[in-house]
Short mmCIF file of C-alpha atoms in Angstrom, two decimals:
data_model
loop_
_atom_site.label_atom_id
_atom_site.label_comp_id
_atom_site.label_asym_id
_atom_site.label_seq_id
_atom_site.Cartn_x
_atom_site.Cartn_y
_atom_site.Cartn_z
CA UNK A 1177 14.13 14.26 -18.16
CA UNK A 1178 11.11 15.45 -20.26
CA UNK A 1179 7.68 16.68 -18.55
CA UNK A 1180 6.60 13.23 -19.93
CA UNK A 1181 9.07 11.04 -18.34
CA UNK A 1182 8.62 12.93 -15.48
CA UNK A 1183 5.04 12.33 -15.13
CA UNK A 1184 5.29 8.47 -15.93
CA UNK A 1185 7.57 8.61 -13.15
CA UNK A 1186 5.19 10.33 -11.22
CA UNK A 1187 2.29 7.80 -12.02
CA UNK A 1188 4.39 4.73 -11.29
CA UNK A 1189 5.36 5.86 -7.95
CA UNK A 1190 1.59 6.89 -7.04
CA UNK A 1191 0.77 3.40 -7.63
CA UNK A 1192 3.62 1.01 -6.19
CA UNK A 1193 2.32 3.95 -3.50
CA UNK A 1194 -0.93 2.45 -3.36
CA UNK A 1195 -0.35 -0.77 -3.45
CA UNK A 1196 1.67 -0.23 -0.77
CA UNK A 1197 -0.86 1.52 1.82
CA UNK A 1198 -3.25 -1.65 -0.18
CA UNK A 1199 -1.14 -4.02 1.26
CA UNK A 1200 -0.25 -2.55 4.74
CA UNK A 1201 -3.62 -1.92 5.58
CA UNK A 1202 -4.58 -5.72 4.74
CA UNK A 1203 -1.89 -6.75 6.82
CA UNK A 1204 -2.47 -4.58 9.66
CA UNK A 1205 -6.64 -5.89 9.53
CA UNK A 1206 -4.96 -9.19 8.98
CA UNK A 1207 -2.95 -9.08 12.48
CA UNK A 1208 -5.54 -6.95 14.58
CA UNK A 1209 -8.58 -9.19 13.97
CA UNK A 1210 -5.78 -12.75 14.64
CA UNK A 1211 -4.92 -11.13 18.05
CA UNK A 1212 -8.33 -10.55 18.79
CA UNK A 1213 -9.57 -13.78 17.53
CA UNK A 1214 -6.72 -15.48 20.05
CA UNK A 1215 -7.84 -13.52 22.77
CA UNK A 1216 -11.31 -15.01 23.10
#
């Protein structure tokens, strides 16, 4: 693996990263404010 490869390997992973946290925090906002919504 070249220093290149390496570091487009590096960059993809940061992102799908991301995305990830991105989409988990959504989803965990999502969830909290539907429980609290059913509450009241």
């Amino acid at each position: 693996m070249t220093n290149e490869e390496m570091d487009a390997a590096l960059m993809q992973f940061v992102n799908a990263l991301g995305i990830f946290i991105t989409v988990g925090l959504v989803a965990f906002h999502y969830i909290t404010s539907t429980v609290k919504d059913a509450e009241e």
